[in-house]
Amino acid sequence: MPSTVLVGAQWGDEGKGKICDLVAGDFDAVVRYSGGNNAGHTIVVNGKKYGLHQVPSGIMYSDHVSVIGNGCVVNPKVVLEEIDMFEADGITTKNLKISGNAHVIMPYHKDLDGADEKSLGDHKIGTTKRGIGPCYQDKVARKGIRIQDLMDEKIFRLKVETALIQKNAILEKIYGLHTYTVEEICEEYLPYARILKPYMAETSQMLNNAVREGKSILFEGAQGTLLDIDHGTYPYVTSSSCCAGGAATGSGVGPGNIDRVLGIQKAYITRVGGGPFPTELTYAEDGGEGLEAEEGETLCQVGHEYGVTTGRKRRCGWFDAVIARYAADVNGLTDVALTKLDVLSAFDTIKVCVAYDVDGERYTSVPEHQVRFEHAKPIYEELPGWKCDITGCRSFEELPQEAQDYVAFIEDLAHTRVTFIGVGAGREQIINRFWK
């Protein structure tokens, strides 16, 4: 199997965890290359649901290496909680490796994240308040604390002391919040270091050695294309490079060693937090009325659209083919996994956004200018629904003709073949068309 990037092709929450778990067995290593515990991947194994936030989904395969790469930010407490969860269920974590170059989320990062978000008032970004953004800010400012620093008490104390000079001043004088002492932080974090030390490794070297040995790697993306710091709907984005290109920088494996890019898309679209969303439907409880509110409620309820990490109700809308084409270009998609097709069984007719109307001008690509994208109105084409249960279908040919036509319509608009089709929550409820 060629080395592959698995990437979200919408605003996240597309079902990456399930697809990653499905294909991870074809690879020798699975690498999480960006983000932190602001991302949640849900997988179902033997009827049990696991919500993962830091550990790669490939952990379910005991003979594979699972890597938290240098492009990630790590909350040690969350990693240890997930390790304990797996070990308690008899799932070994002996092959989990954490890059020594990954940055550590500190207590003050979480405090600053929440305070910054609160200060924005009505212009909130929608951060998970997990400290991800402030941690990446310190990384870029060259003031961050890395996993390797955590393993050396002398260096860790020195770096914490230096950081607190600035962080305490901000916490106290700007936000009126609790400040920290070096001892307070060391008391919490140094025990983490002792437990995590066996997991730390020079992961870039390890992965490149694996490539030279002819082994294959699956790069597991977090969030989605429209949340990428460079290519997303800025400023309503995450703080990392979650597009396919981030796999190289976030792992230390050169792009020439990556052969395939699998984009994950829902058969409709959702997002969490603030920012533009052209196909968004309203909810009755939020003041929406008529058919649009009914459609929004149906997508949310039938699709169980609540965030794994936050528990927040997701914003829901019809499939956006303009975004699908954009994601295909930005990531260089070779394949698409279309998840939750079964949710659309609830509708008599199904809408697909094929273009935008921006102040009377038709756009078939995502407007680069932020204001234009915020003013974009969807131009829909309507397709017949199938109104029957498809959760038992195991091949493309078993799907109703209307469902087959819907998939073909999306392929044509997105210029990328649909390799997987999800028709339910279980591992076995995924139709494989072209994956080998």
Coordinates of C-alpha atoms in Angstrom, one line a residue:
M1 CA 0.0 0.0 0.0
P2 CA 1.5 3.4 -0.9
S3 CA 1.9 5.9 1.9
T4 CA -1.2 8.0 2.2
V5 CA -2.5 11.2 3.8
L6 CA -6.0 11.0 5.2
V7 CA -7.4 14.5 5.4
G8 CA -10.7 16.2 6.3
A9 CA -12.1 17.9 3.2
Q10 CA -14.7 20.1 4.8
W11 CA -14.8 21.9 8.3
G12 CA -13.8 18.8 10.2
D13 CA -16.1 16.1 11.8
E14 CA -16.3 14.3 8.5
G15 CA -15.7 10.8 10.0
K16 CA -11.9 10.7 9.6
G17 CA -11.5 8.4 12.7
K18 CA -13.7 5.7 11.3
I19 CA -12.1 5.7 7.9
C20 CA -8.6 5.8 9.4
D21 CA -9.5 2.8 11.6
L22 CA -10.8 1.0 8.6
V23 CA -7.7 1.4 6.4
A24 CA -5.0 1.6 9.1
G25 CA -4.5 -2.2 8.9
D26 CA -3.1 -1.7 5.4
F27 CA -0.2 0.3 6.7
D28 CA 2.8 -0.2 9.0
A29 CA 2.5 3.1 10.8
V30 CA -0.2 5.7 11.5
V31 CA 1.0 9.3 12.2
R32 CA -1.0 12.1 13.6
Y33 CA 0.7 15.2 12.1
S34 CA -1.2 18.3 13.4
G35 CA -3.5 19.7 16.1
G36 CA -4.0 18.7 19.7
N37 CA -6.9 17.6 21.8
N38 CA -9.1 20.1 20.2
A39 CA -9.9 17.4 17.6
G40 CA -12.0 14.3 18.2
H41 CA -12.1 11.1 16.2
T42 CA -14.8 8.6 17.0
I43 CA -14.4 4.9 16.1
V44 CA -16.6 1.9 17.0
V45 CA -14.9 -1.4 17.7
N46 CA -16.8 -4.5 18.7
G47 CA -19.8 -2.4 19.4
K48 CA -17.9 0.0 21.7
K49 CA -17.4 3.6 20.9
Y50 CA -14.1 5.3 21.5
G51 CA -13.5 9.1 21.4
L52 CA -9.9 9.8 20.6
H53 CA -8.4 13.3 21.0
Q54 CA -4.6 12.8 20.9
V55 CA -3.7 9.2 20.2
P56 CA -3.9 8.2 16.5
S57 CA -6.8 5.9 15.5
G58 CA -4.3 3.3 14.4
I59 CA -3.7 2.4 18.0
M60 CA -6.4 -0.4 17.5
Y61 CA -3.8 -2.4 15.5
S62 CA -1.3 -3.8 18.1
D63 CA 1.4 -4.6 15.6
H64 CA 1.5 -1.1 14.0
V65 CA 3.4 1.9 15.2
S66 CA 1.2 4.9 16.2
V67 CA 3.0 8.3 16.2
I68 CA 2.1 11.7 17.6
G69 CA 4.2 13.8 15.3
N70 CA 6.2 16.9 15.7
G71 CA 3.5 19.1 14.2
C72 CA 1.1 18.2 17.1
V73 CA 0.7 20.0 20.4
V74 CA 0.3 17.6 23.3
N75 CA -1.7 17.7 26.5
P76 CA 0.2 15.0 28.6
K77 CA -2.8 14.5 30.9
V78 CA -5.1 13.7 27.9
V79 CA -2.6 11.3 26.4
L80 CA -2.2 9.4 29.6
E81 CA -6.0 9.2 30.0
E82 CA -6.3 7.7 26.6
I83 CA -3.4 5.3 27.3
D84 CA -5.2 4.1 30.5
M85 CA -8.5 3.7 28.6
F86 CA -7.0 1.5 26.0
E87 CA -4.9 -0.6 28.4
A88 CA -8.0 -1.1 30.6
D89 CA -9.7 -2.6 27.6
G90 CA -6.8 -4.9 26.7
I91 CA -5.6 -2.7 23.8
T92 CA -1.8 -2.3 24.0
T93 CA -0.1 1.0 23.6
K94 CA 3.4 -0.3 23.6
N95 CA 3.9 0.9 20.0
L96 CA 2.8 4.5 20.6
K97 CA 5.5 7.0 20.0
I98 CA 5.6 10.7 20.7
S99 CA 7.9 13.1 18.9
G100 CA 10.3 14.9 21.2
N101 CA 9.8 18.0 19.0
A102 CA 6.0 18.1 19.7
H103 CA 5.1 21.1 21.9
V104 CA 3.4 20.8 25.3
I105 CA 0.2 22.4 26.2
M106 CA 0.7 24.2 29.6
P107 CA -2.0 25.2 32.1
Y108 CA -1.5 28.9 31.2
H109 CA -2.2 28.1 27.6
K110 CA -5.7 26.9 28.5
D111 CA -6.4 29.9 30.7
L112 CA -5.2 32.4 28.0
D113 CA -7.3 30.5 25.3
G114 CA -10.5 30.9 27.3
A115 CA -9.7 34.6 28.2
D116 CA -8.9 35.5 24.7
E117 CA -12.1 34.0 23.4
K118 CA -14.2 35.7 26.0
S119 CA -12.6 39.1 25.2
L120 CA -13.8 38.8 21.5
G121 CA -17.5 39.0 22.6
D122 CA -19.8 38.7 19.6
H123 CA -16.8 38.0 17.3
K124 CA -15.8 34.8 18.9
I125 CA -13.9 32.3 16.8
G126 CA -15.3 29.2 18.4
T127 CA -12.2 27.8 20.0
T128 CA -12.5 24.7 22.1
K129 CA -10.5 26.5 24.9
R130 CA -8.1 23.6 25.1
G131 CA -5.0 25.9 24.9
I132 CA -4.2 24.9 21.3
G133 CA -3.9 28.4 19.8
P134 CA -1.7 29.9 22.6
C135 CA 0.6 26.8 22.5
Y136 CA 1.1 27.2 18.7
Q137 CA 1.7 30.9 19.3
D138 CA 4.6 30.1 21.7
K139 CA 5.9 27.6 19.2
V140 CA 6.0 30.2 16.4
A141 CA 7.4 32.8 18.8
R142 CA 10.2 30.3 19.7
K143 CA 9.2 30.3 23.3
G144 CA 7.5 26.9 23.5
I145 CA 8.2 24.0 25.7
R146 CA 8.6 20.6 23.9
I147 CA 8.2 17.0 24.9
Q148 CA 12.0 16.7 25.1
D149 CA 12.2 19.6 27.5
L150 CA 9.7 18.0 29.7
M151 CA 12.0 15.0 30.0
D152 CA 14.9 17.1 31.4
E153 CA 13.8 18.6 34.8
K154 CA 16.6 21.2 34.8
I155 CA 15.7 22.5 31.3
F156 CA 12.0 22.2 32.0
R157 CA 12.2 24.3 35.2
L158 CA 14.3 27.0 33.4
K159 CA 11.8 27.2 30.5
V160 CA 8.8 27.4 32.8
E161 CA 10.4 30.1 34.9
T162 CA 11.2 32.1 31.7
A163 CA 7.6 31.6 30.4
L164 CA 5.9 32.6 33.6
I165 CA 7.5 36.1 33.6
Q166 CA 5.4 37.0 30.7
K167 CA 2.4 34.7 31.1
N168 CA 1.7 35.6 34.8
A169 CA 1.8 39.3 33.9
I170 CA -0.8 38.8 31.2
L171 CA -3.0 36.5 33.3
E172 CA -3.0 39.0 36.2
K173 CA -2.8 42.4 34.7
I174 CA -4.9 42.0 31.6
Y175 CA -7.4 39.3 32.6
G176 CA -7.3 39.3 36.4
L177 CA -6.8 35.5 36.5
H178 CA -4.8 33.1 38.7
T179 CA -1.1 33.1 38.2
Y180 CA 1.3 30.1 38.5
T181 CA 4.6 29.3 40.3
V182 CA 7.3 27.1 38.8
E183 CA 6.8 24.5 41.6
E184 CA 3.0 24.4 41.0
I185 CA 3.5 23.5 37.4
C186 CA 6.4 21.1 38.1
E187 CA 4.4 19.3 40.6
E188 CA 1.8 18.4 38.0
Y189 CA 3.9 17.9 34.9
L190 CA 7.1 16.1 36.1
P191 CA 5.1 13.0 37.0
Y192 CA 3.7 13.0 33.5
A193 CA 7.2 13.1 32.2
R194 CA 8.2 9.9 34.1
I195 CA 5.3 8.0 32.7
L196 CA 5.6 9.3 29.1
K197 CA 9.4 9.0 28.8
P198 CA 9.3 5.4 27.3
Y199 CA 7.0 6.7 24.6
M200 CA 9.2 9.6 23.4
A201 CA 11.2 8.9 20.2
E202 CA 13.0 10.6 17.3
T203 CA 9.9 9.9 15.2
S204 CA 11.1 11.6 12.0
Q205 CA 14.2 9.5 11.8
M206 CA 12.2 6.4 12.7
L207 CA 9.6 7.1 10.0
N208 CA 12.2 7.8 7.3
N209 CA 14.0 4.6 8.2
A210 CA 10.6 2.8 7.8
V211 CA 10.2 4.3 4.3
R212 CA 13.7 3.2 3.3
E213 CA 12.7 -0.3 4.4
G214 CA 9.7 -0.3 2.1
K215 CA 7.1 0.2 4.8
S216 CA 4.0 2.3 4.3
I217 CA 2.7 5.1 6.4
L218 CA -0.8 6.5 6.9
F219 CA -0.8 10.2 7.9
E220 CA -3.9 10.9 9.9
G221 CA -5.2 14.5 9.6
A222 CA -7.1 16.4 12.2
Q223 CA -9.8 19.1 11.7
G224 CA -10.4 19.9 8.0
T225 CA -9.3 21.8 5.0
L226 CA -11.5 24.8 5.7
L227 CA -10.0 25.0 9.2
D228 CA -6.4 25.1 7.9
I229 CA -4.4 28.1 9.2
D230 CA -3.4 29.1 5.6
H231 CA -6.2 27.7 3.4
G232 CA -9.2 27.8 5.7
T233 CA -11.9 30.5 6.4
Y234 CA -9.5 32.7 8.3
P235 CA -9.7 33.8 11.1
Y236 CA -12.3 31.1 11.9
V237 CA -9.7 28.4 11.7
T238 CA -7.4 26.2 13.8
S239 CA -3.8 27.1 14.5
S240 CA -2.1 24.3 12.5
S241 CA -1.5 23.1 9.0
C242 CA -4.2 20.4 8.7
C243 CA -4.2 20.2 4.9
A244 CA -2.3 17.3 3.2
G245 CA 0.8 19.5 2.9
G246 CA 1.0 19.6 6.7
A247 CA 1.7 15.9 6.7
A248 CA 5.2 16.4 5.5
T249 CA 6.1 19.3 7.9
G250 CA 4.2 17.7 10.8
S251 CA 6.0 14.4 10.6
G252 CA 9.4 15.1 9.0
V253 CA 8.7 12.7 6.1
G254 CA 9.3 14.4 2.7
P255 CA 6.4 14.9 0.3
G256 CA 8.1 12.8 -2.3
N257 CA 7.4 9.8 -0.1
I258 CA 3.6 10.4 -0.1
D259 CA 1.7 8.8 -3.0
R260 CA -2.0 9.1 -2.2
V261 CA -4.4 11.6 -0.6
L262 CA -7.7 10.4 0.7
G263 CA -10.2 13.2 1.5
I264 CA -13.0 12.6 3.9
Q265 CA -16.4 14.3 3.2
K266 CA -19.8 13.9 4.7
A267 CA -22.7 13.5 2.2
Y268 CA -23.8 16.8 3.6
I269 CA -21.7 19.3 5.5
T270 CA -21.3 20.6 9.1
R271 CA -19.1 23.0 11.0
V272 CA -18.6 24.0 14.7
G273 CA -17.9 27.5 15.9
G274 CA -18.1 30.8 14.1
G275 CA -17.4 31.8 10.5
P276 CA -19.1 31.7 7.1
F277 CA -21.1 28.7 6.0
P278 CA -22.9 29.2 2.7
T279 CA -25.2 26.2 2.8
E280 CA -26.0 26.4 6.5
L281 CA -29.6 25.5 7.5
T282 CA -31.4 27.0 10.4
Y283 CA -32.9 25.3 13.5
A284 CA -36.4 25.9 14.8
E285 CA -35.1 26.4 18.3
D286 CA -32.9 29.2 17.0
G287 CA -35.7 31.1 15.4
G288 CA -35.7 29.4 12.0
E289 CA -39.0 28.7 10.2
G290 CA -40.3 26.6 7.4
L291 CA -38.7 23.9 5.4
E292 CA -35.2 25.1 5.9
A293 CA -35.5 24.7 9.7
E294 CA -37.1 21.3 9.3
E295 CA -34.2 20.2 7.1
G296 CA -31.6 21.6 9.5
E297 CA -33.2 19.8 12.5
T298 CA -33.4 16.5 10.5
L299 CA -29.7 16.6 9.5
C300 CA -28.7 17.3 13.1
Q301 CA -30.9 14.7 14.8
V302 CA -30.6 11.9 12.2
G303 CA -26.9 12.5 11.8
H304 CA -26.3 12.9 15.6
E305 CA -24.4 16.1 14.9
Y306 CA -22.8 16.9 18.3
G307 CA -19.1 17.6 18.7
V308 CA -16.9 14.7 20.1
T309 CA -14.6 17.1 21.9
T310 CA -17.1 19.9 22.9
G311 CA -20.5 18.3 22.9
R312 CA -21.7 21.3 21.0
K313 CA -24.5 21.1 18.4
R314 CA -23.0 21.3 15.0
R315 CA -24.2 23.7 12.3
C316 CA -25.6 21.7 9.4
G317 CA -26.1 22.3 5.7
W318 CA -26.4 20.7 2.3
F319 CA -23.4 19.3 0.5
D320 CA -21.2 22.1 -0.9
A321 CA -19.5 21.1 -4.2
V322 CA -17.6 24.4 -4.4
I323 CA -15.8 23.5 -1.2
A324 CA -15.4 19.9 -2.4
R325 CA -13.5 21.2 -5.6
Y326 CA -11.5 23.6 -3.5
A327 CA -10.4 20.8 -1.1
A328 CA -9.5 18.6 -4.0
D329 CA -7.2 21.2 -5.4
V330 CA -5.6 22.3 -2.1
N331 CA -4.9 18.8 -1.0
G332 CA -4.3 17.1 -4.3
L333 CA -7.0 14.5 -3.5
T334 CA -6.7 11.2 -5.3
D335 CA -9.7 9.6 -3.6
V336 CA -12.7 10.6 -1.5
A337 CA -14.5 8.8 1.3
L338 CA -18.2 9.9 1.4
T339 CA -19.6 9.3 4.9
K340 CA -23.1 9.3 6.3
L341 CA -24.9 8.8 3.1
D342 CA -27.6 7.0 5.1
V343 CA -28.6 10.2 6.8
L344 CA -29.9 11.6 3.5
S345 CA -32.4 8.7 3.4
A346 CA -34.7 10.9 5.4
F347 CA -35.3 13.3 2.6
D348 CA -37.7 13.3 -0.4
T349 CA -35.3 15.5 -2.3
I350 CA -31.7 16.5 -1.7
K351 CA -30.0 19.7 -2.5
V352 CA -26.4 20.2 -3.6
C353 CA -24.7 23.6 -3.8
V354 CA -23.1 23.8 -7.3
A355 CA -22.0 27.5 -7.2
Y356 CA -22.3 30.7 -5.2
D357 CA -24.1 34.0 -5.9
V358 CA -22.0 36.8 -4.5
D359 CA -23.7 40.2 -5.0
G360 CA -25.1 39.0 -8.3
E361 CA -21.9 37.4 -9.6
R362 CA -21.7 33.6 -10.0
Y363 CA -18.7 31.8 -8.4
T364 CA -17.8 28.2 -9.1
S365 CA -14.7 28.5 -6.8
V366 CA -14.2 29.6 -3.3
P367 CA -13.8 33.4 -3.2
E368 CA -10.4 34.3 -1.8
H369 CA -11.6 37.5 -0.3
Q370 CA -13.1 36.9 3.2
V371 CA -15.9 39.4 2.8
R372 CA -17.1 37.9 -0.5
F373 CA -17.1 34.4 1.0
E374 CA -19.2 35.7 3.9
H375 CA -21.7 37.1 1.5
A376 CA -21.9 34.0 -0.7
K377 CA -25.4 32.6 -1.2
P378 CA -25.7 28.9 -2.4
I379 CA -27.0 28.1 -5.9
Y380 CA -28.6 24.7 -5.6
E381 CA -29.4 21.8 -7.8
E382 CA -32.0 19.4 -6.5
L383 CA -31.8 15.7 -6.8
P384 CA -34.5 13.0 -6.0
G385 CA -34.0 11.2 -2.7
W386 CA -34.4 7.4 -2.2
K387 CA -36.4 7.3 1.1
C388 CA -35.4 3.8 2.1
D389 CA -33.0 2.2 4.5
I390 CA -29.5 1.7 3.0
T391 CA -27.6 0.7 6.1
G392 CA -27.5 -2.9 5.0
C393 CA -26.0 -2.2 1.6
R394 CA -22.5 -3.6 1.1
S395 CA -21.8 -2.8 -2.5
F396 CA -22.4 0.2 -4.7
E397 CA -24.7 -1.8 -6.9
E398 CA -27.0 -2.6 -3.9
L399 CA -27.6 1.1 -3.4
P400 CA -30.9 2.6 -4.8
Q401 CA -30.4 4.2 -8.2
E402 CA -31.0 7.6 -6.7
A403 CA -28.2 7.1 -4.2
Q404 CA -25.9 5.9 -7.0
D405 CA -26.8 9.0 -9.0
Y406 CA -26.1 11.3 -6.0
V407 CA -22.6 9.8 -5.6
A408 CA -21.9 10.1 -9.3
F409 CA -23.1 13.7 -9.3
I410 CA -20.7 14.6 -6.5
E411 CA -17.8 12.8 -8.2
D412 CA -18.5 14.9 -11.4
L413 CA -18.6 18.2 -9.5
A414 CA -15.6 17.5 -7.2
H415 CA -13.4 16.0 -10.0
T416 CA -12.4 13.1 -7.6
R417 CA -13.6 9.5 -7.4
V418 CA -15.6 8.4 -4.4
T419 CA -13.7 5.3 -3.2
F420 CA -15.5 4.7 0.1
I421 CA -19.2 5.2 0.9
G422 CA -20.4 5.2 4.6
V423 CA -23.9 3.9 5.1
G424 CA -23.8 3.5 8.9
A425 CA -21.7 3.9 12.1
G426 CA -20.2 0.5 12.1
R427 CA -16.8 -0.6 10.6
E428 CA -18.7 -3.1 8.3
Q429 CA -21.1 -0.3 7.0
I430 CA -18.6 1.1 4.6
I431 CA -18.7 0.3 0.9
N432 CA -15.3 -0.1 -0.7
R433 CA -15.3 0.6 -4.4
F434 CA -11.7 1.2 -5.4
W435 CA -9.4 0.8 -2.4
K436 CA -6.7 -1.9 -2.8

